[in-house]
PDB file of C-alpha atoms in Angstrom:
ATOM      1  CA  MET A 284      -0.263   5.972-112.355  1.00  0.00           C
ATOM      2  CA  GLU A 285       0.712   5.090-108.660  1.00  0.00           C
ATOM      3  CA  ASN A 286      -0.174   7.316-105.638  1.00  0.00           C
ATOM      4  CA  LYS A 287       2.617   8.698-103.964  1.00  0.00           C
ATOM      5  CA  ASP A 288       0.921   9.961-100.705  1.00  0.00           C
ATOM      6  CA  MET A 289       0.028   5.475-100.151  1.00  0.00           C
ATOM      7  CA  PRO A 290       2.086   4.038 -97.747  1.00  0.00           C
ATOM      8  CA  THR A 291       4.265   1.131 -98.958  1.00  0.00           C
ATOM      9  CA  TYR A 292       3.255  -2.626 -97.242  1.00  0.00           C
ATOM     10  CA  ASP A 293       6.553  -2.514 -95.123  1.00  0.00           C
ATOM     11  CA  GLU A 294       5.601   1.094 -93.525  1.00  0.00           C
ATOM     12  CA  LEU A 295       1.892  -0.594 -92.606  1.00  0.00           C
ATOM     13  CA  GLN A 296       3.492  -3.458 -90.834  1.00  0.00           C
ATOM     14  CA  GLN A 297       5.591  -0.849 -88.762  1.00  0.00           C
ATOM     15  CA  LYS A 298       2.622   0.537 -87.836  1.00  0.00           C
ATOM     16  CA  VAL A 299       0.854  -2.037 -86.858  1.00  0.00           C
ATOM     17  CA  LYS A 300       3.822  -3.081 -84.901  1.00  0.00           C
ATOM     18  CA  GLU A 301       3.580  -0.009 -82.893  1.00  0.00           C
ATOM     19  CA  PHE A 302       0.178  -0.051 -82.961  1.00  0.00           C
ATOM     20  CA  GLU A 303       0.807  -3.247 -80.560  1.00  0.00           C
ATOM     21  CA  VAL A 304       3.389  -2.257 -78.745  1.00  0.00           C
ATOM     22  CA  GLN A 305       1.371   0.772 -77.800  1.00  0.00           C
ATOM     23  CA  GLU A 306      -1.771  -1.457 -76.869  1.00  0.00           C
ATOM     24  CA  GLU A 307       0.416  -3.145 -74.503  1.00  0.00           C
ATOM     25  CA  ILE A 308       2.125  -0.436 -73.126  1.00  0.00           C
ATOM     26  CA  PHE A 309      -1.215   0.400 -72.398  1.00  0.00           C
ATOM     27  CA  ARG A 310      -2.739  -3.050 -71.420  1.00  0.00           C
ATOM     28  CA  THR A 311       0.036  -2.970 -68.380  1.00  0.00           C
ATOM     29  CA  ILE A 312      -0.656   0.573 -67.540  1.00  0.00           C
ATOM     30  CA  ILE A 313      -4.404  -0.881 -67.288  1.00  0.00           C
ATOM     31  CA  GLN A 314      -2.820  -3.481 -65.055  1.00  0.00           C
ATOM     32  CA  GLN A 315      -1.016  -1.448 -62.526  1.00  0.00           C
ATOM     33  CA  MET A 316      -4.119   0.769 -62.136  1.00  0.00           C
ATOM     34  CA  GLU A 317      -6.478  -2.079 -61.663  1.00  0.00           C
ATOM     35  CA  GLN A 318      -3.874  -3.257 -59.166  1.00  0.00           C
ATOM     36  CA  LEU A 319      -3.105  -0.079 -57.698  1.00  0.00           C
ATOM     37  CA  TYR A 320      -7.119   0.071 -57.050  1.00  0.00           C
ATOM     38  CA  ALA A 321      -7.332  -2.991 -55.083  1.00  0.00           C
ATOM     39  CA  GLN A 322      -4.197  -1.945 -52.888  1.00  0.00           C
ATOM     40  CA  VAL A 323      -6.044   1.484 -52.254  1.00  0.00           C
ATOM     41  CA  ALA A 324      -9.377   0.167 -51.809  1.00  0.00           C
ATOM     42  CA  SER A 325      -7.509  -2.361 -49.497  1.00  0.00           C
ATOM     43  CA  SER A 326      -5.439   0.204 -47.598  1.00  0.00           C
ATOM     44  CA  GLN A 327      -9.300   2.030 -47.757  1.00  0.00           C
ATOM     45  CA  SER A 328     -11.170  -0.843 -45.772  1.00  0.00           C
ATOM     46  CA  GLU A 329      -8.059  -1.872 -42.831  1.00  0.00           C
ATOM     47  CA  ILE A 330      -8.060   1.881 -42.571  1.00  0.00           C
ATOM     48  CA  GLU A 331     -12.013   2.537 -41.429  1.00  0.00           C
ATOM     49  CA  LYS A 332     -10.997  -1.356 -39.548  1.00  0.00           C
ATOM     50  CA  LYS A 333      -8.864   0.738 -37.186  1.00  0.00           C
ATOM     51  CA  ASN A 334     -10.738   3.222 -37.523  1.00  0.00           C
ATOM     52  CA  GLU A 335     -14.081   1.123 -35.696  1.00  0.00           C
ATOM     53  CA  ALA A 336     -11.551  -0.430 -33.365  1.00  0.00           C
ATOM     54  CA  ILE A 337     -10.231   3.301 -32.006  1.00  0.00           C
ATOM     55  CA  GLU A 338     -13.795   4.475 -31.467  1.00  0.00           C
ATOM     56  CA  GLU A 339     -14.722   0.928 -30.179  1.00  0.00           C
ATOM     57  CA  GLU A 340     -11.729   1.826 -27.758  1.00  0.00           C
ATOM     58  CA  LYS A 341     -12.126   5.258 -27.195  1.00  0.00           C
ATOM     59  CA  GLY A 342     -16.011   4.477 -26.194  1.00  0.00           C
ATOM     60  CA  LYS A 343     -15.138   1.953 -23.747  1.00  0.00           C
ATOM     61  CA  LEU A 344     -12.955   4.394 -22.320  1.00  0.00           C
ATOM     62  CA  GLN A 345     -14.744   7.046 -22.288  1.00  0.00           C
ATOM     63  CA  ALA A 346     -17.749   4.672 -20.941  1.00  0.00           C
ATOM     64  CA  ILE A 347     -14.567   4.171 -18.231  1.00  0.00           C
ATOM     65  CA  LEU A 348     -13.853   7.716 -17.434  1.00  0.00           C
ATOM     66  CA  LYS A 349     -17.917   8.185 -17.004  1.00  0.00           C
ATOM     67  CA  ASN A 350     -18.769   5.639 -14.218  1.00  0.00           C
ATOM     68  CA  ILE A 351     -15.278   5.576 -12.037  1.00  0.00           C
ATOM     69  CA  ALA A 352     -16.087   7.129  -8.995  1.00  0.00           C
ATOM     70  CA  ASP A 353     -13.065   8.900  -8.318  1.00  0.00           C
ATOM     71  CA  ALA A 354     -12.028  12.018 -10.134  1.00  0.00           C
ATOM     72  CA  LEU A 355      -9.492  12.346 -12.513  1.00  0.00           C
ATOM     73  CA  VAL A 356      -7.392  14.401 -14.749  1.00  0.00           C
ATOM     74  CA  VAL A 357      -4.370  13.964 -17.067  1.00  0.00           C
ATOM     75  CA  VAL A 358      -2.121  15.792 -18.093  1.00  0.00           C
ATOM     76  CA  ASN A 359       0.740  16.563 -20.403  1.00  0.00           C
ATOM     77  CA  PRO A 360       4.223  17.196 -19.898  1.00  0.00           C
ATOM     78  CA  GLY A 361       3.982  20.448 -19.696  1.00  0.00           C
ATOM     79  CA  GLY A 362       1.196  20.573 -17.755  1.00  0.00           C
ATOM     80  CA  ARG A 363      -2.112  21.359 -19.330  1.00  0.00           C
ATOM     81  CA  VAL A 364      -5.288  18.876 -19.501  1.00  0.00           C
ATOM     82  CA  ILE A 365      -5.229  16.469 -22.514  1.00  0.00           C
ATOM     83  CA  LEU A 366      -8.054  13.983 -20.251  1.00  0.00           C
ATOM     84  CA  ALA A 367     -10.470  14.369 -17.642  1.00  0.00           C
ATOM     85  CA  ASN A 368     -13.925  13.356 -16.533  1.00  0.00           C
ATOM     86  CA  SER A 369     -16.560  14.599 -15.256  1.00  0.00           C
ATOM     87  CA  VAL A 370     -17.004  14.298 -11.490  1.00  0.00           C
ATOM     88  CA  PHE A 371     -13.496  16.130 -11.893  1.00  0.00           C
ATOM     89  CA  CYS A 372     -14.875  18.735 -12.923  1.00  0.00           C
ATOM     90  CA  ASP A 373     -17.750  18.491 -10.590  1.00  0.00           C
ATOM     91  CA  PHE A 374     -15.006  18.018  -8.196  1.00  0.00           C
ATOM     92  CA  PHE A 375     -13.232  21.064  -8.936  1.00  0.00           C
ATOM     93  CA  ASN A 376     -15.962  23.419 -10.070  1.00  0.00           C
ATOM     94  CA  ALA A 377     -14.163  23.152 -14.054  1.00  0.00           C
ATOM     95  CA  ASP A 378     -15.848  24.428 -16.637  1.00  0.00           C
ATOM     96  CA  VAL A 379     -15.887  21.043 -18.883  1.00  0.00           C
ATOM     97  CA  ASN A 380     -15.451  22.780 -23.013  1.00  0.00           C
ATOM     98  CA  ALA A 381     -13.084  25.137 -20.713  1.00  0.00           C
ATOM     99  CA  VAL A 382     -10.876  22.392 -19.004  1.00  0.00           C
ATOM    100  CA  HIS A 383      -8.984  20.919 -22.594  1.00  0.00           C
ATOM    101  CA  ASN A 384      -5.672  22.035 -22.619  1.00  0.00           C
ATOM    102  CA  ALA A 385      -6.221  24.272 -19.882  1.00  0.00           C
ATOM    103  CA  HIS A 386      -3.330  24.143 -17.719  1.00  0.00           C
ATOM    104  CA  ILE A 387      -3.302  22.057 -14.524  1.00  0.00           C
ATOM    105  CA  SER A 388      -2.721  25.569 -12.466  1.00  0.00           C
ATOM    106  CA  GLU A 389      -5.515  27.148 -13.782  1.00  0.00           C
ATOM    107  CA  VAL A 390      -8.025  24.449 -13.545  1.00  0.00           C
ATOM    108  CA  ILE A 391      -6.853  23.292  -9.612  1.00  0.00           C
ATOM    109  CA  ASP A 392      -7.504  25.988  -7.054  1.00  0.00           C
ATOM    110  CA  ASN A 393      -5.173  24.720  -3.790  1.00  0.00           C
ATOM    111  CA  ILE A 394      -1.419  25.395  -4.534  1.00  0.00           C
ATOM    112  CA  GLU A 395      -0.026  21.799  -2.223  1.00  0.00           C
ATOM    113  CA  LEU A 396      -2.135  19.420  -5.174  1.00  0.00           C
ATOM    114  CA  VAL A 397      -0.886  21.153  -8.658  1.00  0.00           C
ATOM    115  CA  LYS A 398       2.898  20.928  -7.044  1.00  0.00           C
ATOM    116  CA  THR A 399       2.197  17.161  -6.726  1.00  0.00           C
ATOM    117  CA  ILE A 400       1.304  16.650 -10.242  1.00  0.00           C
ATOM    118  CA  LEU A 401       4.054  19.352 -11.143  1.00  0.00           C
ATOM    119  CA  ASP A 402       6.670  17.236  -9.258  1.00  0.00           C
ATOM    120  CA  VAL A 403       5.667  14.272 -11.128  1.00  0.00           C
ATOM    121  CA  ILE A 404       6.497  15.605 -14.171  1.00  0.00           C
ATOM    122  CA  GLU A 405       9.799  16.683 -12.721  1.00  0.00           C
ATOM    123  CA  GLU A 406      10.501  13.221 -11.321  1.00  0.00           C
ATOM    124  CA  PRO A 407       8.522  10.509 -13.565  1.00  0.00           C
ATOM    125  CA  GLU A 408      10.293   7.462 -11.429  1.00  0.00           C
ATOM    126  CA  ARG A 409       8.140   8.824  -8.329  1.00  0.00           C
ATOM    127  CA  THR A 410       4.576   8.217  -7.151  1.00  0.00           C
ATOM    128  CA  ILE A 411       2.587  10.885  -4.857  1.00  0.00           C
ATOM    129  CA  MET A 412      -0.253   9.638  -2.924  1.00  0.00           C
ATOM    130  CA  LYS A 413      -0.972  12.437   0.215  1.00  0.00           C
ATOM    131  CA  GLN A 414      -4.010  13.391   1.886  1.00  0.00           C
ATOM    132  CA  ILE A 415      -4.777  17.312   2.525  1.00  0.00           C
ATOM    133  CA  GLN A 416      -7.508  19.662   3.914  1.00  0.00           C
ATOM    134  CA  LEU A 417      -8.463  22.038   2.185  1.00  0.00           C
ATOM    135  CA  GLN A 418     -10.215  25.398   2.801  1.00  0.00           C
ATOM    136  CA  ASP A 419     -13.885  24.276   3.369  1.00  0.00           C
ATOM    137  CA  GLY A 420     -12.912  21.501   5.585  1.00  0.00           C
ATOM    138  CA  CYS A 421     -13.079  19.041   3.115  1.00  0.00           C
ATOM    139  CA  PHE A 422      -9.823  16.216   3.419  1.00  0.00           C
ATOM    140  CA  ILE A 423      -9.015  14.452  -0.148  1.00  0.00           C
ATOM    141  CA  LYS A 424      -6.701  11.878  -1.366  1.00  0.00           C
ATOM    142  CA  ASN A 425      -4.900  12.350  -4.615  1.00  0.00           C
ATOM    143  CA  THR A 426      -2.989  10.038  -5.973  1.00  0.00           C
ATOM    144  CA  SER A 427      -0.447  10.966  -8.891  1.00  0.00           C
ATOM    145  CA  SER A 428       1.474   8.979 -11.338  1.00  0.00           C
ATOM    146  CA  SER A 429       3.215   9.032 -14.210  1.00  0.00           C
ATOM    147  CA  ILE A 430       2.929   7.848 -17.802  1.00  0.00           C
ATOM    148  CA  LEU A 431       5.631   6.304 -19.942  1.00  0.00           C
ATOM    149  CA  LEU A 432       6.450   4.183 -22.789  1.00  0.00           C
ATOM    150  CA  ASP A 433       9.661   3.198 -23.240  1.00  0.00           C
ATOM    151  CA  ASP A 434      11.255   5.668 -20.307  1.00  0.00           C
ATOM    152  CA  LEU A 435       9.266   8.305 -22.822  1.00  0.00           C
ATOM    153  CA  LEU A 436       7.558  10.485 -20.309  1.00  0.00           C
ATOM    154  CA  LEU A 437       3.436  10.705 -21.895  1.00  0.00           C
ATOM    155  CA  GLY A 438       1.445  12.312 -19.171  1.00  0.00           C
ATOM    156  CA  VAL A 439       0.169  12.407 -15.439  1.00  0.00           C
ATOM    157  CA  VAL A 440      -2.266  10.748 -14.943  1.00  0.00           C
ATOM    158  CA  SER A 441      -3.928  11.711 -10.683  1.00  0.00           C
ATOM    159  CA  THR A 442      -6.406  10.987  -9.516  1.00  0.00           C
ATOM    160  CA  PHE A 443      -8.760  12.800  -6.062  1.00  0.00           C
ATOM    161  CA  ARG A 444     -11.057  10.853  -4.198  1.00  0.00           C
ATOM    162  CA  ASP A 445     -13.548  13.056  -1.397  1.00  0.00           C
ATOM    163  CA  VAL A 446     -12.271  10.765   2.123  1.00  0.00           C
ATOM    164  CA  THR A 447     -14.053  13.433   4.320  1.00  0.00           C
ATOM    165  CA  ILE A 448     -16.697  11.100   6.008  1.00  0.00           C
ATOM    166  CA  GLU A 449     -13.906   8.206   6.145  1.00  0.00           C
ATOM    167  CA  VAL A 450     -11.781  10.532   8.314  1.00  0.00           C
ATOM    168  CA  GLN A 451     -14.425  12.096  10.330  1.00  0.00           C
ATOM    169  CA  MET A 452     -15.100   8.937  11.319  1.00  0.00           C
ATOM    170  CA  ASP A 453     -11.844   7.502  12.105  1.00  0.00           C
ATOM    171  CA  LYS A 454     -11.824   9.943  14.805  1.00  0.00           C
ATOM    172  CA  MET A 455     -14.908   9.545  15.649  1.00  0.00           C
ATOM    173  CA  LYS A 456     -14.258   5.685  16.615  1.00  0.00           C
ATOM    174  CA  THR A 457     -10.501   7.448  17.952  1.00  0.00           C
ATOM    175  CA  ASP A 458     -12.773   9.092  20.650  1.00  0.00           C
ATOM    176  CA  PHE A 459     -14.762   6.767  21.270  1.00  0.00           C
ATOM    177  CA  ILE A 460     -11.759   4.118  21.819  1.00  0.00           C
ATOM    178  CA  SER A 461      -9.887   6.341  24.270  1.00  0.00           C
ATOM    179  CA  THR A 462     -13.231   7.964  25.874  1.00  0.00           C
ATOM    180  CA  VAL A 463     -13.971   4.298  26.371  1.00  0.00           C
ATOM    181  CA  SER A 464     -11.072   2.986  27.442  1.00  0.00           C
ATOM    182  CA  HIS A 465      -9.916   5.832  29.881  1.00  0.00           C
ATOM    183  CA  GLU A 466     -13.585   5.379  31.967  1.00  0.00           C
ATOM    184  CA  LEU A 467     -12.849   1.320  32.032  1.00  0.00           C
ATOM    185  CA  ARG A 468      -9.349   2.087  33.156  1.00  0.00           C
ATOM    186  CA  THR A 469     -11.127   4.321  36.233  1.00  0.00           C
ATOM    187  CA  PRO A 470     -12.774   1.585  38.165  1.00  0.00           C
ATOM    188  CA  LEU A 471     -10.613  -1.233  37.417  1.00  0.00           C
ATOM    189  CA  THR A 472      -7.372   1.108  39.133  1.00  0.00           C
ATOM    190  CA  SER A 473      -9.706   1.424  42.286  1.00  0.00           C
ATOM    191  CA  VAL A 474     -10.354  -2.258  42.152  1.00  0.00           C
ATOM    192  CA  LEU A 475      -6.621  -3.200  41.987  1.00  0.00           C
ATOM    193  CA  GLY A 476      -6.159  -0.901  44.590  1.00  0.00           C
ATOM    194  CA  PHE A 477      -8.283  -2.166  46.561  1.00  0.00           C
ATOM    195  CA  ALA A 478      -7.527  -6.637  45.839  1.00  0.00           C
ATOM    196  CA  ASN A 479      -3.851  -5.202  46.673  1.00  0.00           C
ATOM    197  CA  ILE A 480      -4.844  -3.505  50.229  1.00  0.00           C
ATOM    198  CA  ILE A 481      -7.277  -6.385  50.756  1.00  0.00           C
ATOM    199  CA  LYS A 482      -4.195  -8.874  50.196  1.00  0.00           C
ATOM    200  CA  LYS A 483      -1.588  -6.631  52.383  1.00  0.00           C
ATOM    201  CA  ARG A 484      -3.418  -6.714  55.518  1.00  0.00           C
ATOM    202  CA  LEU A 485      -4.824 -11.254  54.392  1.00  0.00           C
ATOM    203  CA  GLU A 486      -1.039 -11.467  54.804  1.00  0.00           C
ATOM    204  CA  GLU A 487      -0.149  -9.250  58.103  1.00  0.00           C
ATOM    205  CA  VAL A 488      -3.115  -9.951  60.084  1.00  0.00           C
ATOM    206  CA  ILE A 489      -5.249 -12.573  59.284  1.00  0.00           C
ATOM    207  CA  PHE A 490      -2.944 -15.686  57.804  1.00  0.00           C
ATOM    208  CA  PRO A 491      -0.888 -15.387  60.736  1.00  0.00           C
ATOM    209  CA  VAL A 492      -3.323 -15.775  63.610  1.00  0.00           C
ATOM    210  CA  ILE A 493      -4.315 -18.746  61.329  1.00  0.00           C
ATOM    211  CA  ASP A 494      -4.144 -22.237  62.783  1.00  0.00           C
ATOM    212  CA  ASP A 495      -2.048 -24.091  60.363  1.00  0.00           C
ATOM    213  CA  GLY A 496      -3.686 -27.041  61.868  1.00  0.00           C
ATOM    214  CA  GLU A 497      -7.128 -26.287  60.342  1.00  0.00           C
ATOM    215  CA  ALA A 498      -6.482 -28.081  57.334  1.00  0.00           C
ATOM    216  CA  ARG A 499     -10.222 -26.449  56.341  1.00  0.00           C
ATOM    217  CA  VAL A 500      -9.065 -22.782  57.328  1.00  0.00           C
ATOM    218  CA  SER A 501      -6.071 -23.375  56.183  1.00  0.00           C
ATOM    219  CA  ARG A 502      -6.931 -24.321  52.254  1.00  0.00           C
ATOM    220  CA  ALA A 503      -9.843 -21.967  53.246  1.00  0.00           C
ATOM    221  CA  ALA A 504      -7.357 -19.095  53.572  1.00  0.00           C
ATOM    222  CA  SER A 505      -5.421 -20.436  50.776  1.00  0.00           C
ATOM    223  CA  GLN A 506      -8.334 -20.171  48.028  1.00  0.00           C
ATOM    224  CA  VAL A 507      -8.988 -17.104  49.194  1.00  0.00           C
ATOM    225  CA  ARG A 508      -4.877 -15.698  48.423  1.00  0.00           C
ATOM    226  CA  GLN A 509      -5.027 -17.281  45.546  1.00  0.00           C
ATOM    227  CA  ASN A 510      -7.892 -15.933  44.110  1.00  0.00           C
ATOM    228  CA  LEU A 511      -6.955 -12.602  45.526  1.00  0.00           C
ATOM    229  CA  ASP A 512      -3.693 -13.365  42.912  1.00  0.00           C
ATOM    230  CA  ILE A 513      -5.645 -13.984  40.018  1.00  0.00           C
ATOM    231  CA  ILE A 514      -7.157 -10.877  40.442  1.00  0.00           C
ATOM    232  CA  ILE A 515      -4.958  -9.154  41.037  1.00  0.00           C
ATOM    233  CA  SER A 516      -3.102 -10.917  38.051  1.00  0.00           C
ATOM    234  CA  GLU A 517      -5.733 -10.316  35.557  1.00  0.00           C
ATOM    235  CA  GLY A 518      -6.249  -7.131  36.548  1.00  0.00           C
ATOM    236  CA  GLU A 519      -3.474  -5.550  35.589  1.00  0.00           C
ATOM    237  CA  ARG A 520      -3.256  -8.000  32.033  1.00  0.00           C
ATOM    238  CA  LEU A 521      -6.459  -5.770  31.011  1.00  0.00           C
ATOM    239  CA  THR A 522      -4.738  -2.532  32.519  1.00  0.00           C
ATOM    240  CA  ASN A 523      -2.196  -3.123  29.953  1.00  0.00           C
ATOM    241  CA  LEU A 524      -4.628  -4.188  27.453  1.00  0.00           C
ATOM    242  CA  ILE A 525      -6.478  -0.552  28.093  1.00  0.00           C
ATOM    243  CA  ASN A 526      -3.305   1.142  27.824  1.00  0.00           C
ATOM    244  CA  ASP A 527      -2.416  -0.520  24.677  1.00  0.00           C
ATOM    245  CA  VAL A 528      -5.656   0.610  23.170  1.00  0.00           C
ATOM    246  CA  LEU A 529      -4.936   3.996  24.322  1.00  0.00           C
ATOM    247  CA  ASP A 530      -1.286   3.909  22.605  1.00  0.00           C
ATOM    248  CA  ILE A 531      -2.721   2.639  19.414  1.00  0.00           C
ATOM    249  CA  ALA A 532      -5.747   5.607  19.933  1.00  0.00           C
ATOM    250  CA  LYS A 533      -2.119   7.934  20.085  1.00  0.00           C
ATOM    251  CA  ILE A 534      -1.259   6.865  17.293  1.00  0.00           C
ATOM    252  CA  GLU A 535      -3.577   7.207  15.265  1.00  0.00           C
ATOM    253  CA  ALA A 536      -4.299  10.590  16.114  1.00  0.00           C
ATOM    254  CA  GLY A 537      -0.881  11.535  15.663  1.00  0.00           C
ATOM    255  CA  ARG A 538      -0.224  12.267  19.221  1.00  0.00           C
ATOM    256  CA  VAL A 539       2.212   9.288  20.513  1.00  0.00           C
ATOM    257  CA  GLU A 540       4.855  10.459  22.876  1.00  0.00           C
ATOM    258  CA  TRP A 541       8.235   8.367  22.493  1.00  0.00           C
ATOM    259  CA  LYS A 542      10.072   7.507  25.614  1.00  0.00           C
ATOM    260  CA  ASP A 543      13.781   5.576  25.265  1.00  0.00           C
ATOM    261  CA  GLU A 544      14.546   2.417  27.834  1.00  0.00           C
ATOM    262  CA  ASP A 545      15.959  -0.394  28.193  1.00  0.00           C
ATOM    263  CA  VAL A 546      14.291  -3.866  28.157  1.00  0.00           C
ATOM    264  CA  ASP A 547      14.440  -6.806  28.534  1.00  0.00           C
ATOM    265  CA  ILE A 548      14.200  -8.568  24.980  1.00  0.00           C
ATOM    266  CA  ALA A 549      13.871 -12.670  26.435  1.00  0.00           C
ATOM    267  CA  GLU A 550      10.868 -11.145  28.360  1.00  0.00           C
ATOM    268  CA  VAL A 551       9.398  -9.379  25.478  1.00  0.00           C
ATOM    269  CA  PHE A 552       9.505 -12.512  23.373  1.00  0.00           C
ATOM    270  CA  ARG A 553       8.188 -14.618  26.191  1.00  0.00           C
ATOM    271  CA  ARG A 554       4.766 -12.382  26.638  1.00  0.00           C
ATOM    272  CA  ALA A 555       4.413 -11.994  22.665  1.00  0.00           C
ATOM    273  CA  ALA A 556       4.134 -15.839  22.567  1.00  0.00           C
TER     274      ALA A 556
END
């Protein structure tokens, strides 16, 4: 008797073909998954390499910041601190843990310094350098400039240096030069004055009575006259040098006095040549 539930040959062939198609589909899916896994693994490796490079650069940056002698801070366009070295924190007695993301006005207790940084944010094309004196008498040299990427403002970097010792040394130098120059000018003025008096007396009293027939005496008188002229000329030149030194000291101290007058430019070039 025939079993009606048993599949026919054609039906079996059809089933086999369907299994083969499914097997091919599964094989294709597996291959694609293997390729995708390989790509993911490769991407993961690249990401790890880039992370290592980033960490290495981060370490270098931290080492640089740590070894910079100047106080350094970087703020974003909103004026909030995104980076600061330990020197900066010590400089302004700021808490290292509280500095990050704090507004610069909350960290630096000096209106002029804060204004300098905010001015650069407002005008990124500017680089501002200034020296100010703090309330405790210290002198600070500050430089603030923008950080730009394709004209996009990323922030402002600002450095601070204590130049109190340099300012004091400059003042001591200026005071020393001024004192020495004044001490030199006083006796030099006396020497020039007496030299001019002697020359005048010789010209009026002595030289006219010298017998021109005495060649030896005439030569001696001429030599005396020349020597006096040299003394006066060199004395005047030294006086001018001292005056120039005093003028330089006044310029450095900000106390220079300008006097407008006509000058012979040809004479200026002649003296400078």
